Coordinates of C-alpha atoms in Angstrom, one line a residue:
Chain A
X1 CA 11.2 139.5 82.3
X2 CA 9.2 136.4 81.9
X3 CA 5.3 136.0 81.4
X4 CA 4.8 134.7 85.0
X5 CA 1.2 136.4 85.7
X6 CA 0.5 137.7 89.3
X7 CA -3.2 137.4 90.7
X8 CA -4.8 140.9 90.1
X9 CA -5.2 141.7 94.2
X10 CA -2.2 141.2 95.7
X11 CA -2.2 143.4 98.1
X12 CA -5.9 143.2 99.2
X13 CA -6.9 142.2 102.7
X14 CA -9.4 139.2 100.8
X15 CA -6.3 137.7 98.9
X16 CA -6.7 134.1 98.4
X17 CA -4.7 131.9 101.1
X18 CA -4.3 128.4 100.9
X19 CA -1.2 126.1 102.6
X20 CA 1.9 125.0 100.3
X21 CA 0.6 121.9 101.6
X22 CA -3.1 121.5 100.2
X23 CA -1.7 122.2 97.0
X24 CA 1.1 119.8 97.2
X25 CA -1.9 117.3 98.6
X26 CA -3.6 118.0 95.3
X27 CA -0.9 117.5 93.4
X28 CA 0.5 114.3 94.5
X29 CA -3.2 113.1 93.7
X30 CA -3.1 114.4 90.1
X31 CA 0.5 112.6 90.1
X32 CA -1.1 109.2 91.1
X33 CA -3.6 109.6 88.0
X34 CA -0.7 110.3 85.6
X35 CA 1.2 107.5 87.1
X36 CA 0.3 103.9 88.7
X37 CA 4.1 104.1 89.9
X38 CA 3.5 106.8 92.1
X39 CA 3.0 105.3 95.8
X40 CA 2.8 107.7 98.8
X41 CA 4.6 106.8 102.1
X42 CA 3.1 107.9 105.8
X43 CA 5.4 108.4 109.0
X44 CA 2.3 109.0 110.8
X45 CA 0.6 112.4 109.8
X46 CA -1.2 111.5 106.5
X47 CA -4.0 114.0 107.4
X48 CA -1.4 117.0 108.1
X49 CA 0.6 116.6 105.5
X50 CA -2.3 115.8 103.0
X51 CA -1.2 113.2 101.6
X52 CA -4.9 112.1 102.6
X53 CA -6.0 112.8 99.3
X54 CA -3.8 110.3 97.5
X55 CA -4.8 108.2 100.4
X56 CA -8.6 108.3 99.8
X57 CA -8.1 108.0 95.6
X58 CA -5.5 104.8 95.3
X59 CA -5.7 103.2 98.9
X60 CA -3.2 100.5 97.6
X61 CA -0.9 102.7 96.5
X62 CA -0.5 104.2 100.4
X63 CA 1.7 103.0 102.6
X64 CA 1.7 103.9 106.3
X65 CA 4.9 103.2 108.0
X66 CA 4.3 104.2 111.8
X67 CA 6.2 107.1 113.5
X68 CA 9.7 105.6 111.9
X69 CA 11.3 107.9 109.8
X70 CA 14.3 106.4 108.6
X71 CA 12.5 103.6 107.7
X72 CA 10.6 105.9 105.7
X73 CA 12.9 106.5 103.1
X74 CA 14.9 103.9 102.9
X75 CA 11.5 101.5 102.0
X76 CA 11.3 104.5 100.0
X77 CA 14.6 103.9 98.7
X78 CA 13.8 99.9 98.0
X79 CA 10.6 101.0 96.8
X80 CA 11.9 102.9 94.2
X81 CA 14.9 100.5 93.5
X82 CA 11.2 98.3 92.0
X83 CA 10.3 101.0 89.7
X84 CA 8.3 102.4 91.9
X85 CA 8.0 106.5 92.2
X86 CA 8.2 107.0 96.1
X87 CA 6.7 109.9 97.6
X88 CA 7.8 109.9 101.4
X89 CA 5.6 112.8 104.0
X90 CA 6.6 113.6 107.4
X91 CA 7.1 117.1 108.9
X92 CA 11.0 118.1 108.0
X93 CA 12.2 118.2 111.2
X94 CA 12.0 114.4 111.2
X95 CA 12.4 114.0 107.7
X96 CA 14.8 114.8 106.4
X97 CA 15.6 116.0 110.2
X98 CA 16.2 112.5 111.6
X99 CA 16.9 110.5 109.0
X100 CA 19.7 112.9 106.7
X101 CA 22.0 110.0 106.4
X102 CA 19.9 107.5 105.1
X103 CA 18.7 110.1 102.4
X104 CA 22.3 110.7 101.4
X105 CA 23.2 106.6 101.7
X106 CA 20.6 104.9 100.2
X107 CA 18.5 107.9 98.4
X108 CA 21.1 110.4 96.9
X109 CA 24.7 108.1 96.4
X110 CA 22.2 105.3 95.5
X111 CA 20.7 107.1 92.8
X112 CA 16.8 106.5 93.6
X113 CA 14.0 108.8 92.3
X114 CA 12.5 109.3 96.0
X115 CA 11.2 112.4 96.7
X116 CA 11.3 113.6 100.0
X117 CA 8.4 115.8 101.2
X118 CA 9.2 118.0 104.2
X119 CA 5.8 120.1 105.3
X120 CA 5.7 122.4 108.4
X121 CA 8.7 123.7 107.5
X122 CA 9.9 127.1 108.8
X123 CA 9.1 128.8 112.3
X124 CA 5.5 129.7 111.2
X125 CA 4.8 126.1 112.3
X126 CA 3.6 128.0 115.4
X127 CA 2.4 127.3 118.9
X128 CA 4.3 124.0 118.6
X129 CA 7.9 125.3 119.4
X130 CA 11.1 125.5 118.1
X131 CA 11.3 121.7 118.1
X132 CA 8.9 121.4 115.1
X133 CA 9.9 124.4 113.4
X134 CA 12.3 123.1 111.3
X135 CA 14.9 126.1 109.9
X136 CA 17.7 123.8 108.8
X137 CA 16.5 121.5 106.2
X138 CA 17.0 123.9 102.9
X139 CA 20.9 123.6 104.3
X140 CA 20.8 119.9 104.9
X141 CA 19.1 118.7 101.7
X142 CA 21.2 121.7 98.7
X143 CA 24.3 120.5 100.3
X144 CA 23.5 116.7 99.2
X145 CA 24.8 115.6 95.6
X146 CA 22.2 114.6 93.5
X147 CA 19.7 116.2 95.4
X148 CA 17.2 118.4 93.6
X149 CA 15.6 120.9 96.0
X150 CA 12.1 123.1 96.1
X151 CA 10.4 125.3 97.6
X152 CA 6.8 126.9 96.6
X153 CA 5.9 130.2 97.1
X154 CA 2.0 129.5 96.9
X155 CA 0.4 126.6 97.3
X156 CA -1.0 126.6 93.5
X157 CA 2.7 126.5 92.7
X158 CA 2.9 123.5 95.3
X159 CA 0.8 121.7 92.8
X160 CA 3.0 122.2 89.9
X161 CA 6.3 121.9 91.7
X162 CA 4.8 118.5 92.8
X163 CA 3.4 117.3 89.4
X164 CA 7.1 118.4 88.0
X165 CA 8.8 116.5 90.8
X166 CA 7.1 113.1 90.0
X167 CA 8.5 112.8 86.6
X168 CA 11.5 114.7 87.1
X169 CA 13.5 110.8 87.8
X170 CA 15.8 112.6 90.5
X171 CA 16.1 112.4 94.0
X172 CA 14.2 115.5 95.5
X173 CA 13.1 117.5 98.3
X174 CA 10.0 119.5 98.2
X175 CA 9.6 121.6 101.0
X176 CA 6.0 123.2 102.0
X177 CA 4.4 124.7 105.4
X178 CA 1.8 124.7 107.6
X179 CA 0.4 127.6 107.7
X180 CA -1.8 129.6 105.1
X181 CA 0.1 131.8 102.9
X182 CA -1.3 134.2 100.0
X183 CA -2.0 133.2 96.8
X184 CA 0.3 135.1 94.5
X185 CA 0.8 133.3 91.7
X186 CA -2.0 132.0 88.6
X187 CA -2.8 128.9 86.9
X188 CA -1.5 130.3 83.7
X189 CA 2.1 131.4 86.1
X190 CA 4.9 128.6 84.5
X191 CA 6.9 126.3 86.8
X192 CA 9.8 124.3 85.8
X193 CA 12.3 123.1 88.2
X194 CA 15.5 124.8 87.9
X195 CA 14.1 128.1 86.6
X196 CA 13.7 131.6 88.4
X197 CA 11.2 134.2 87.5
X198 CA 10.9 137.9 87.9
X199 CA 8.2 139.4 89.1
X200 CA 8.4 142.6 89.0
X201 CA 11.4 144.8 87.6
X202 CA 13.5 147.4 89.3
X203 CA 16.9 148.8 89.0
X204 CA 17.9 149.7 92.9
X205 CA 18.1 146.3 94.3
X206 CA 17.1 142.6 93.7
X207 CA 14.9 140.7 96.4
X208 CA 15.8 137.2 95.8
X209 CA 12.5 135.1 97.6
X210 CA 12.6 131.7 97.8
X211 CA 9.4 129.6 99.4
X212 CA 6.5 131.6 100.5
X213 CA 9.1 134.5 101.8
X214 CA 8.6 135.7 97.6
X215 CA 5.5 137.3 98.7
X216 CA 6.7 139.3 101.6
X217 CA 9.3 140.3 99.1
X218 CA 6.4 141.6 96.7
X219 CA 4.6 143.6 99.9
X220 CA 8.4 144.6 100.7
X221 CA 9.2 146.2 97.2
X222 CA 5.3 147.9 97.4
X223 CA 6.6 149.4 100.6
X224 CA 9.9 150.6 99.6
X225 CA 8.5 151.9 96.0
X226 CA 7.0 154.9 98.5
X227 CA 10.0 155.3 99.5
X228 CA 11.5 156.1 96.4
X229 CA 13.5 152.8 96.0
X230 CA 12.8 150.3 93.0
X231 CA 12.8 146.5 93.4
X232 CA 13.0 143.6 91.2
X233 CA 11.9 140.8 92.8
X234 CA 12.8 137.6 91.4
X235 CA 11.8 134.7 93.0
X236 CA 13.5 131.4 93.1
X237 CA 11.6 128.1 94.0
X238 CA 14.1 126.1 93.0
X239 CA 16.9 126.1 95.4
X240 CA 19.1 123.5 93.7
X241 CA 20.1 123.8 90.9
X242 CA 19.7 127.5 91.0
X243 CA 18.7 129.1 87.7
X244 CA 22.2 131.6 87.3
X245 CA 21.4 133.4 84.6
X246 CA 18.1 134.4 85.4
X247 CA 19.4 135.9 89.2
X248 CA 23.2 137.1 87.6
X249 CA 21.1 139.1 85.4
X250 CA 19.1 140.3 88.4
X251 CA 22.2 141.4 89.7
X252 CA 24.1 143.2 87.0
X253 CA 21.2 145.6 86.2
X254 CA 20.8 146.6 89.8
X255 CA 24.1 145.7 91.6
X256 CA 22.6 145.1 95.5
X257 CA 20.8 141.7 96.5
X258 CA 19.3 141.0 99.3
X259 CA 17.7 137.2 100.1
X260 CA 14.6 136.1 102.1
X261 CA 14.2 132.4 103.4
X262 CA 11.9 131.1 106.0
X263 CA 14.9 129.4 107.2
X264 CA 18.3 129.8 108.9
X265 CA 20.6 131.8 106.2
X266 CA 23.7 130.1 107.0
X267 CA 23.5 127.7 104.5
X268 CA 20.3 127.7 103.1
X269 CA 19.1 130.1 100.4
X270 CA 20.9 132.9 101.2
X271 CA 23.8 131.3 101.8
X272 CA 23.8 129.5 98.1
X273 CA 23.0 133.6 96.6
X274 CA 26.5 134.4 98.7
X275 CA 28.0 131.7 96.9
X276 CA 27.2 132.4 93.7
X277 CA 27.6 136.2 94.0
X278 CA 31.0 135.4 95.3
X279 CA 32.2 133.7 92.7
X280 CA 30.4 135.1 89.4
X281 CA 29.8 138.8 91.0
X282 CA 30.8 140.4 94.0
X283 CA 28.8 142.8 95.2
X284 CA 26.6 143.6 98.9
X285 CA 24.2 140.7 99.8
X286 CA 21.5 141.1 102.5
X287 CA 20.6 137.7 104.0
X288 CA 17.0 137.9 105.6
X289 CA 15.8 134.9 107.6
X290 CA 16.9 133.0 110.6
X291 CA 20.1 134.4 112.0
X292 CA 21.7 131.7 113.2
X293 CA 18.7 131.2 116.2
X294 CA 15.8 128.2 117.0
X295 CA 12.3 129.8 116.9
X296 CA 9.6 129.6 120.1
X297 CA 5.9 129.2 120.2
X298 CA 3.2 131.6 119.4
X299 CA 1.3 132.4 116.8
X300 CA 2.7 132.4 113.3
X301 CA 2.0 135.9 112.7
X302 CA 4.0 136.9 115.5
X303 CA 6.9 134.6 115.4
X304 CA 6.6 136.0 111.9
X305 CA 6.8 139.4 112.6
X306 CA 9.4 138.9 115.7
X307 CA 11.7 137.5 113.3
X308 CA 11.1 140.6 110.9
X309 CA 10.1 137.9 108.4
X310 CA 7.2 140.4 107.4
X311 CA 7.4 142.3 104.3
X312 CA 6.9 145.5 106.4
X313 CA 9.6 144.6 108.6
X314 CA 12.0 143.4 105.8
X315 CA 11.5 146.7 104.0
X316 CA 12.9 148.7 106.9
X317 CA 15.9 146.1 107.1
X318 CA 16.5 146.9 103.2
X319 CA 15.9 150.6 103.3
X320 CA 18.7 151.2 105.5
X321 CA 20.9 148.2 103.8
X322 CA 20.2 150.4 100.5
X323 CA 20.9 153.6 102.4
X324 CA 24.3 152.4 103.7
X325 CA 25.5 150.2 100.7
X326 CA 25.5 151.9 97.4
X327 CA 25.2 149.8 94.1
X328 CA 27.9 147.8 92.9
X329 CA 28.7 148.6 89.1
X330 CA 30.5 146.3 87.1
Chain B
X1 CA 21.8 79.0 83.8
X2 CA 24.2 76.6 84.7
X3 CA 23.8 73.3 86.1
X4 CA 23.6 72.6 90.1
X5 CA 26.9 72.0 92.1
X6 CA 27.1 69.4 94.2
X7 CA 27.0 70.1 98.4
X8 CA 31.1 69.2 97.8
X9 CA 31.4 71.3 94.4
X10 CA 30.0 74.4 96.6
X11 CA 32.0 73.9 99.5
X12 CA 34.9 74.0 97.1
X13 CA 33.5 77.2 95.9
X14 CA 33.8 78.8 98.6
X15 CA 37.0 77.7 99.7
X16 CA 37.5 79.5 96.2
X17 CA 36.2 82.8 97.6
X18 CA 37.7 83.0 100.8
X19 CA 41.1 82.6 98.9
X20 CA 40.0 85.3 96.6
X21 CA 39.2 87.1 100.0
X22 CA 42.6 87.0 101.3
X23 CA 43.8 88.4 98.1
X24 CA 41.5 91.2 97.4
X25 CA 42.2 92.4 101.2
X26 CA 46.1 91.7 100.8
X27 CA 45.6 94.3 97.3
X28 CA 43.6 96.7 99.0
X29 CA 45.7 97.3 101.8
X30 CA 42.5 98.1 103.9
X31 CA 39.2 96.6 104.7
X32 CA 37.5 93.8 106.5
X33 CA 38.8 89.9 107.0
X34 CA 36.0 88.7 109.6
X35 CA 33.2 88.7 108.5
X36 CA 33.4 88.1 104.8
X37 CA 35.2 85.2 105.6
X38 CA 32.6 84.4 108.0
X39 CA 29.9 84.6 105.0
X40 CA 31.9 82.6 102.5
X41 CA 29.1 79.5 102.8
X42 CA 26.1 81.8 102.8
X43 CA 26.9 84.1 100.2
X44 CA 28.3 80.9 97.8
X45 CA 25.5 79.3 98.5
X46 CA 23.2 82.2 97.6
X47 CA 24.5 83.1 94.6
X48 CA 25.0 79.4 93.4
X49 CA 22.1 77.2 94.1
X50 CA 19.7 79.2 96.2
X51 CA 19.1 82.2 94.1
X52 CA 17.6 82.3 90.6
X53 CA 19.7 84.5 88.7
X54 CA 21.3 85.6 85.4
X55 CA 24.9 86.9 85.8
X56 CA 25.1 88.0 82.0
X57 CA 21.7 90.2 82.4
X58 CA 22.2 91.5 86.1
X59 CA 18.5 93.3 85.5
X60 CA 16.6 90.4 84.5
X61 CA 13.3 91.4 85.2
X62 CA 12.9 87.9 86.8
X63 CA 15.8 87.6 89.3
X64 CA 15.5 86.9 93.1
X65 CA 17.3 89.9 94.7
X66 CA 20.2 90.3 97.0
X67 CA 20.8 93.2 99.3
X68 CA 23.7 93.2 101.6
X69 CA 23.1 95.6 104.7
X70 CA 26.5 94.7 106.3
X71 CA 28.2 96.6 103.7
X72 CA 31.5 96.6 105.2
X73 CA 31.4 92.8 104.5
X74 CA 31.3 93.5 100.6
X75 CA 34.6 91.5 99.8
X76 CA 32.6 88.4 100.0
X77 CA 29.9 89.4 97.8
X78 CA 32.4 90.6 94.8
X79 CA 34.5 87.4 95.4
X80 CA 31.1 85.3 94.7
X81 CA 30.3 88.0 92.3
X82 CA 33.4 87.2 90.4
X83 CA 33.3 83.1 90.5
X84 CA 30.0 83.5 89.5
X85 CA 30.4 85.2 86.1
X86 CA 29.4 88.8 87.0
X87 CA 32.7 90.1 85.8
X88 CA 36.5 88.7 85.8
X89 CA 38.3 87.5 88.9
X90 CA 41.2 89.3 88.2
X91 CA 39.1 92.8 88.7
X92 CA 39.0 91.7 92.4
X93 CA 42.5 92.8 93.3
X94 CA 41.2 96.3 92.3
X95 CA 39.3 96.5 95.5
X96 CA 39.5 100.3 96.9
X97 CA 41.7 101.5 94.8
X98 CA 41.1 105.0 93.1
X99 CA 39.2 103.9 89.7
X100 CA 38.2 100.7 90.3
X101 CA 34.0 100.0 90.2
X102 CA 34.4 97.9 93.7
X103 CA 34.0 100.3 96.2
X104 CA 35.5 99.8 99.8
X105 CA 31.6 99.6 100.5
X106 CA 28.9 98.6 97.7
X107 CA 27.7 101.3 95.2
X108 CA 24.7 100.3 93.5
X109 CA 25.4 102.4 90.5
X110 CA 29.6 101.2 90.0
X111 CA 28.8 97.2 89.9
X112 CA 26.3 95.9 87.8
X113 CA 24.6 93.4 89.9
X114 CA 24.6 95.5 93.1
X115 CA 20.7 95.9 94.3
X116 CA 21.8 98.8 97.0
X117 CA 24.5 101.2 98.4
X118 CA 25.7 100.1 101.5
X119 CA 28.0 100.7 104.4
X120 CA 26.5 102.4 107.3
X121 CA 24.8 100.1 109.1
X122 CA 20.5 99.2 109.7
X123 CA 19.5 100.3 105.9
X124 CA 19.8 97.1 103.9
X125 CA 16.6 95.3 106.2
X126 CA 14.4 98.6 105.3
X127 CA 15.5 98.9 101.3
X128 CA 15.0 95.1 101.0
X129 CA 11.5 95.1 102.8
X130 CA 10.3 98.3 100.1
X131 CA 11.8 95.7 97.3
X132 CA 9.4 92.8 99.0
X133 CA 6.4 95.0 99.6
X134 CA 6.3 95.9 96.3
X135 CA 6.2 92.4 95.0
X136 CA 3.9 90.8 97.4
X137 CA 1.3 93.9 97.0
X138 CA 2.1 96.1 94.2
X139 CA 3.3 93.8 91.4
X140 CA 1.3 90.9 92.6
X141 CA 4.6 88.7 91.9
X142 CA 4.5 85.8 94.3
X143 CA 7.6 84.0 92.6
X144 CA 10.7 86.3 93.6
X145 CA 12.4 86.1 96.7
X146 CA 14.3 89.0 98.4
X147 CA 17.5 88.0 100.4
X148 CA 19.3 90.0 103.0
X149 CA 22.3 89.5 104.9
X150 CA 22.9 91.6 108.0
X151 CA 25.9 91.5 110.6
X152 CA 24.7 91.1 114.1
X153 CA 26.2 93.9 115.5
X154 CA 24.4 95.8 113.2
X155 CA 21.4 94.5 115.0
X156 CA 22.1 97.4 117.8
X157 CA 20.6 99.9 114.9
X158 CA 17.0 101.3 115.2
X159 CA 16.5 101.1 111.6
X160 CA 16.5 97.3 112.3
X161 CA 13.8 97.6 113.9
X162 CA 11.8 99.3 112.6
X163 CA 12.4 97.3 109.2
X164 CA 11.9 94.6 111.1
X165 CA 8.1 95.7 112.7
X166 CA 7.7 96.6 109.1
X167 CA 8.2 93.3 107.4
X168 CA 6.1 92.2 110.2
X169 CA 3.2 94.1 110.0
X170 CA 2.8 93.4 106.3
X171 CA 4.1 90.1 106.5
X172 CA 6.3 90.1 103.9
X173 CA 6.6 86.4 103.1
X174 CA 9.5 86.8 100.2
X175 CA 11.7 88.4 102.6
X176 CA 14.1 86.2 103.8
X177 CA 17.4 87.5 106.5
X178 CA 20.3 86.0 107.2
X179 CA 21.4 87.1 110.4
X180 CA 25.1 86.5 110.6
X181 CA 25.5 85.7 114.1
X182 CA 29.4 85.6 114.4
X183 CA 29.2 86.8 118.3
X184 CA 31.9 90.0 117.6
X185 CA 31.7 93.6 116.9
X186 CA 34.3 96.0 117.0
X187 CA 35.0 97.1 120.0
X188 CA 34.5 93.3 121.3
X189 CA 32.1 90.7 121.5
X190 CA 28.5 91.8 120.7
X191 CA 27.9 90.2 124.5
X192 CA 30.3 92.5 125.7
X193 CA 29.6 95.9 123.6
X194 CA 25.4 95.3 123.7
X195 CA 23.9 91.9 124.4
X196 CA 22.2 90.8 121.6
X197 CA 19.7 87.8 123.5
X198 CA 17.0 86.7 123.4
X199 CA 17.9 87.5 119.5
X200 CA 15.4 84.9 117.9
X201 CA 12.7 85.6 121.0
X202 CA 12.7 89.3 119.4
X203 CA 12.3 88.3 115.7
X204 CA 9.2 86.2 116.9
X205 CA 7.5 88.8 118.5
X206 CA 7.9 91.0 115.9
X207 CA 6.0 88.1 113.2
X208 CA 9.2 86.9 112.0
X209 CA 9.3 83.3 111.0
X210 CA 12.6 82.1 112.9
X211 CA 15.5 79.4 112.1
X212 CA 18.4 78.7 113.6
X213 CA 21.3 77.3 111.7
X214 CA 25.3 76.9 111.3
X215 CA 26.0 79.2 109.2
X216 CA 29.1 77.3 107.5
X217 CA 27.2 73.8 106.6
X218 CA 25.9 74.5 103.1
X219 CA 23.2 72.1 103.0
X220 CA 21.8 73.4 106.1
X221 CA 21.9 76.8 104.6
X222 CA 20.1 75.6 101.3
X223 CA 17.2 73.9 103.5
X224 CA 17.0 77.0 105.7
X225 CA 16.4 78.8 102.4
X226 CA 14.2 76.5 101.3
X227 CA 11.5 76.1 104.7
X228 CA 11.9 80.1 104.3
X229 CA 10.5 80.6 100.8
X230 CA 7.4 77.8 102.1
X231 CA 6.6 79.8 105.2
X232 CA 3.5 82.4 104.1
X233 CA 2.5 84.7 105.7
X234 CA 5.7 86.0 107.7
X235 CA 8.8 87.5 106.7
X236 CA 11.9 84.6 107.5
X237 CA 14.9 85.5 109.5
X238 CA 17.6 82.8 109.4
X239 CA 20.2 82.9 112.9
X240 CA 23.5 81.8 110.9
X241 CA 26.3 80.5 113.7
X242 CA 29.2 81.7 112.4
X243 CA 32.9 81.7 113.6
X244 CA 34.6 84.7 112.0
X245 CA 37.7 84.4 110.0
X246 CA 36.4 80.9 109.1
X247 CA 39.0 78.9 107.3
X248 CA 41.8 80.9 108.7
X249 CA 42.8 79.6 112.0
X250 CA 44.8 82.3 113.0
X251 CA 41.7 84.6 112.5
X252 CA 38.8 82.5 113.8
X253 CA 37.3 84.0 117.1
X254 CA 39.5 87.2 117.1
X255 CA 37.4 90.3 117.3
X256 CA 40.4 92.2 116.3
X257 CA 40.4 91.0 112.6
X258 CA 37.1 93.0 111.9
X259 CA 38.3 95.5 110.5
X260 CA 41.5 94.6 109.4
X261 CA 43.5 92.9 106.4
X262 CA 45.9 90.7 106.3
X263 CA 49.2 91.9 105.5
X264 CA 51.7 90.1 103.1
X265 CA 53.4 87.7 105.3
X266 CA 50.1 86.7 107.0
X267 CA 48.6 86.7 103.6
X268 CA 50.5 84.2 102.2
X269 CA 49.7 82.4 105.9
X270 CA 46.3 82.3 105.4
X271 CA 46.3 81.2 101.8
X272 CA 48.3 77.8 102.7
X273 CA 46.2 77.6 105.9
X274 CA 42.9 77.7 103.2
X275 CA 44.5 75.5 100.2
X276 CA 45.3 72.8 103.0
X277 CA 42.1 73.4 105.1
X278 CA 43.8 73.9 108.3
X279 CA 46.9 71.7 108.0
X280 CA 43.9 68.7 106.9
X281 CA 44.8 67.9 103.2
X282 CA 48.4 68.4 101.6
X283 CA 47.3 71.7 98.6
X284 CA 47.6 69.2 95.9
X285 CA 44.2 68.0 96.5
X286 CA 42.8 71.2 96.0
X287 CA 43.4 70.9 92.0

C-alpha cells in the first residue's frame, strides 16, 4: 500500500465538492506560469471548460478557434510543430468525438505533444442529454497508439494531472466532468502519470475505479464492509498506460475484480482491465458503467442513480457478484 | 546556400523531377501519377528558388516551412527533396516499400525534412496555419514563411474552410497556399463531383489575397510567391491552374491517372515523352 492520503471526513454530507474541470482550470494556469510554451485553444467554450483562468492570465497565449473542432486540434498540431505545448479544450462529445481522425493523424502518428482536454464527459452532464453525454471517449482515446489517457478522480487531482501532462512531452487526453464531485484526495496525495493507487485494503474483491467513479467505489466499499465483504479499492486515474504491477498485485490478492467508469464499459476502462486480466491472470471480472446504451436528459444525481453509478447501487451489484462468483486462486 | 538556378535550369530540374516520379511509381507498383506530375513545376520552384532552406540541416530554425496538405501527391515532394539534396536520389525507388523512409503518404517522423503528416485530406492547411500563427503572434518572427499545397478536390473538406476562416480572422500574412487547380478528383472532374466555383470569390470573401496563375510557368510561380510575401494583413492563396499528368501526353487531362501508377510499358513510354518533351526534341538534348 502506498501513501495516498485521503480526506478525513470522506463520507460526511459536508465533504468538499468541486468539479474536475475547475481543478484543470487552475492547473492550466499554473502550467502557463511554469512555461511560456504552454498555449490554450478554445472552441467557443472558454468559460465552461475553465480555460478562462488561463485566458485572463495569459491573453497573448490564448487562441479562440470558434466552433471548429477539426481546426482546433490541427492548428494545435501546427503550434506544437513550432515548439509550443498546446492544450485544446472542448466538450468530449466534440473533441475527440468529432475530430478523432485528425487527432490520430496529426497528433498521434505525427507525434506532436498536443494535450486534448475533453470536458463534460459522462452522463453527469445532465439536462443537455445524450448528445452531449460523451461515453465513448475513453475507448476512442486508449486505442490510439502514442496517446496517454488520464481521468482524474477529483479536482485536486485534476490540477496535478494537468501540470503533469504539460511536461510529459506526449500526445495526451485529459477527461473532465461538468458536475461537482467529492474531493477525496489531499494536496499531499501523490499523482504520477501511469501510476495506480491502493486507497483501501481488503481481501475479498478488488474495486478498480477511474475518474470520479473511484469515490463511489469508496462509498460502495464502506457499504460492503457492513455486509461482510472486505473490498480493496484501487484508484486508476491513468487508463493508458496502465499500472499493471499495482493492479495485478491487487488481483492476485483478492481473486475477483470490479471496474467502474462513467462511460461505456465496452472498450473503455473496463475493457482495458478485461484485456489485462485475460492475458495475465484470468479471473472473474464485473464491469460497471454504461452498458451499451446512451444517456438521456435528467438531473446528474438522478441519472447516476438510474444507471447504477452511485456507491449504493454499485454495492448491491458487487455483493451479488461476490455471492455468485468465488474468488479465483492461482 | 547553392547558387540560384536560371529559369531554364529550373525547367530542366522540373523535368528531372517528373522522370523521378515515373521511376518511383513504376518501382512501387502503386501510387498517384496525375497530381505529382502536375505539381512538379510548383514544387521545384519552391525547393530550388522560393524557399529559404538548408537540405543538410532540415531543422534549421530559420527555415521556411512547407506543408503538403494533399499528402497523396508526396511522390513529387520526395523527388524534389532528393534532387535538392535531402537524401540520395537512389532512395526514391524505395517508395511505399516495407522498411522505407518514403511512406505511401508522408509521415513526419520517418523522413527529416517533412514538416507534417498528411494523407487524409483537409488538415495540412490547419497545421500550416497553426505554425504561421506561432511565427506571427508568439515568436514575433516576420521573416519566415509557411508554404502549403492543397489539392482542389481537397477543398471539399470542411476542415479546409475552418482553416481559411481562422487564417482570415488572424490575418496570417506569412501563410501562402498554392491550390493545385487541376480540375480532377477520384470520381471524375471537380465540376461533376463537387463544383468549386466561384473559387476565387470564396477565398476573397474569407479575407484572403488571391492570385491566379499558370501552374506550369515557373516564372509566374516565383512571381506569385514574391507578391504573396509582400502582401501584409492577409494570408495568400494562389490558384495554380495545372494539367493533371503534365509532361506525359497520354496521361494529361485524364482523371483516371489520379490514383494509378504506370506499368513498365507505360513507364518506358512516359520517360520517353519526358525526355523528348513530348516529341519536341531528340533525347540527346536533355543531357
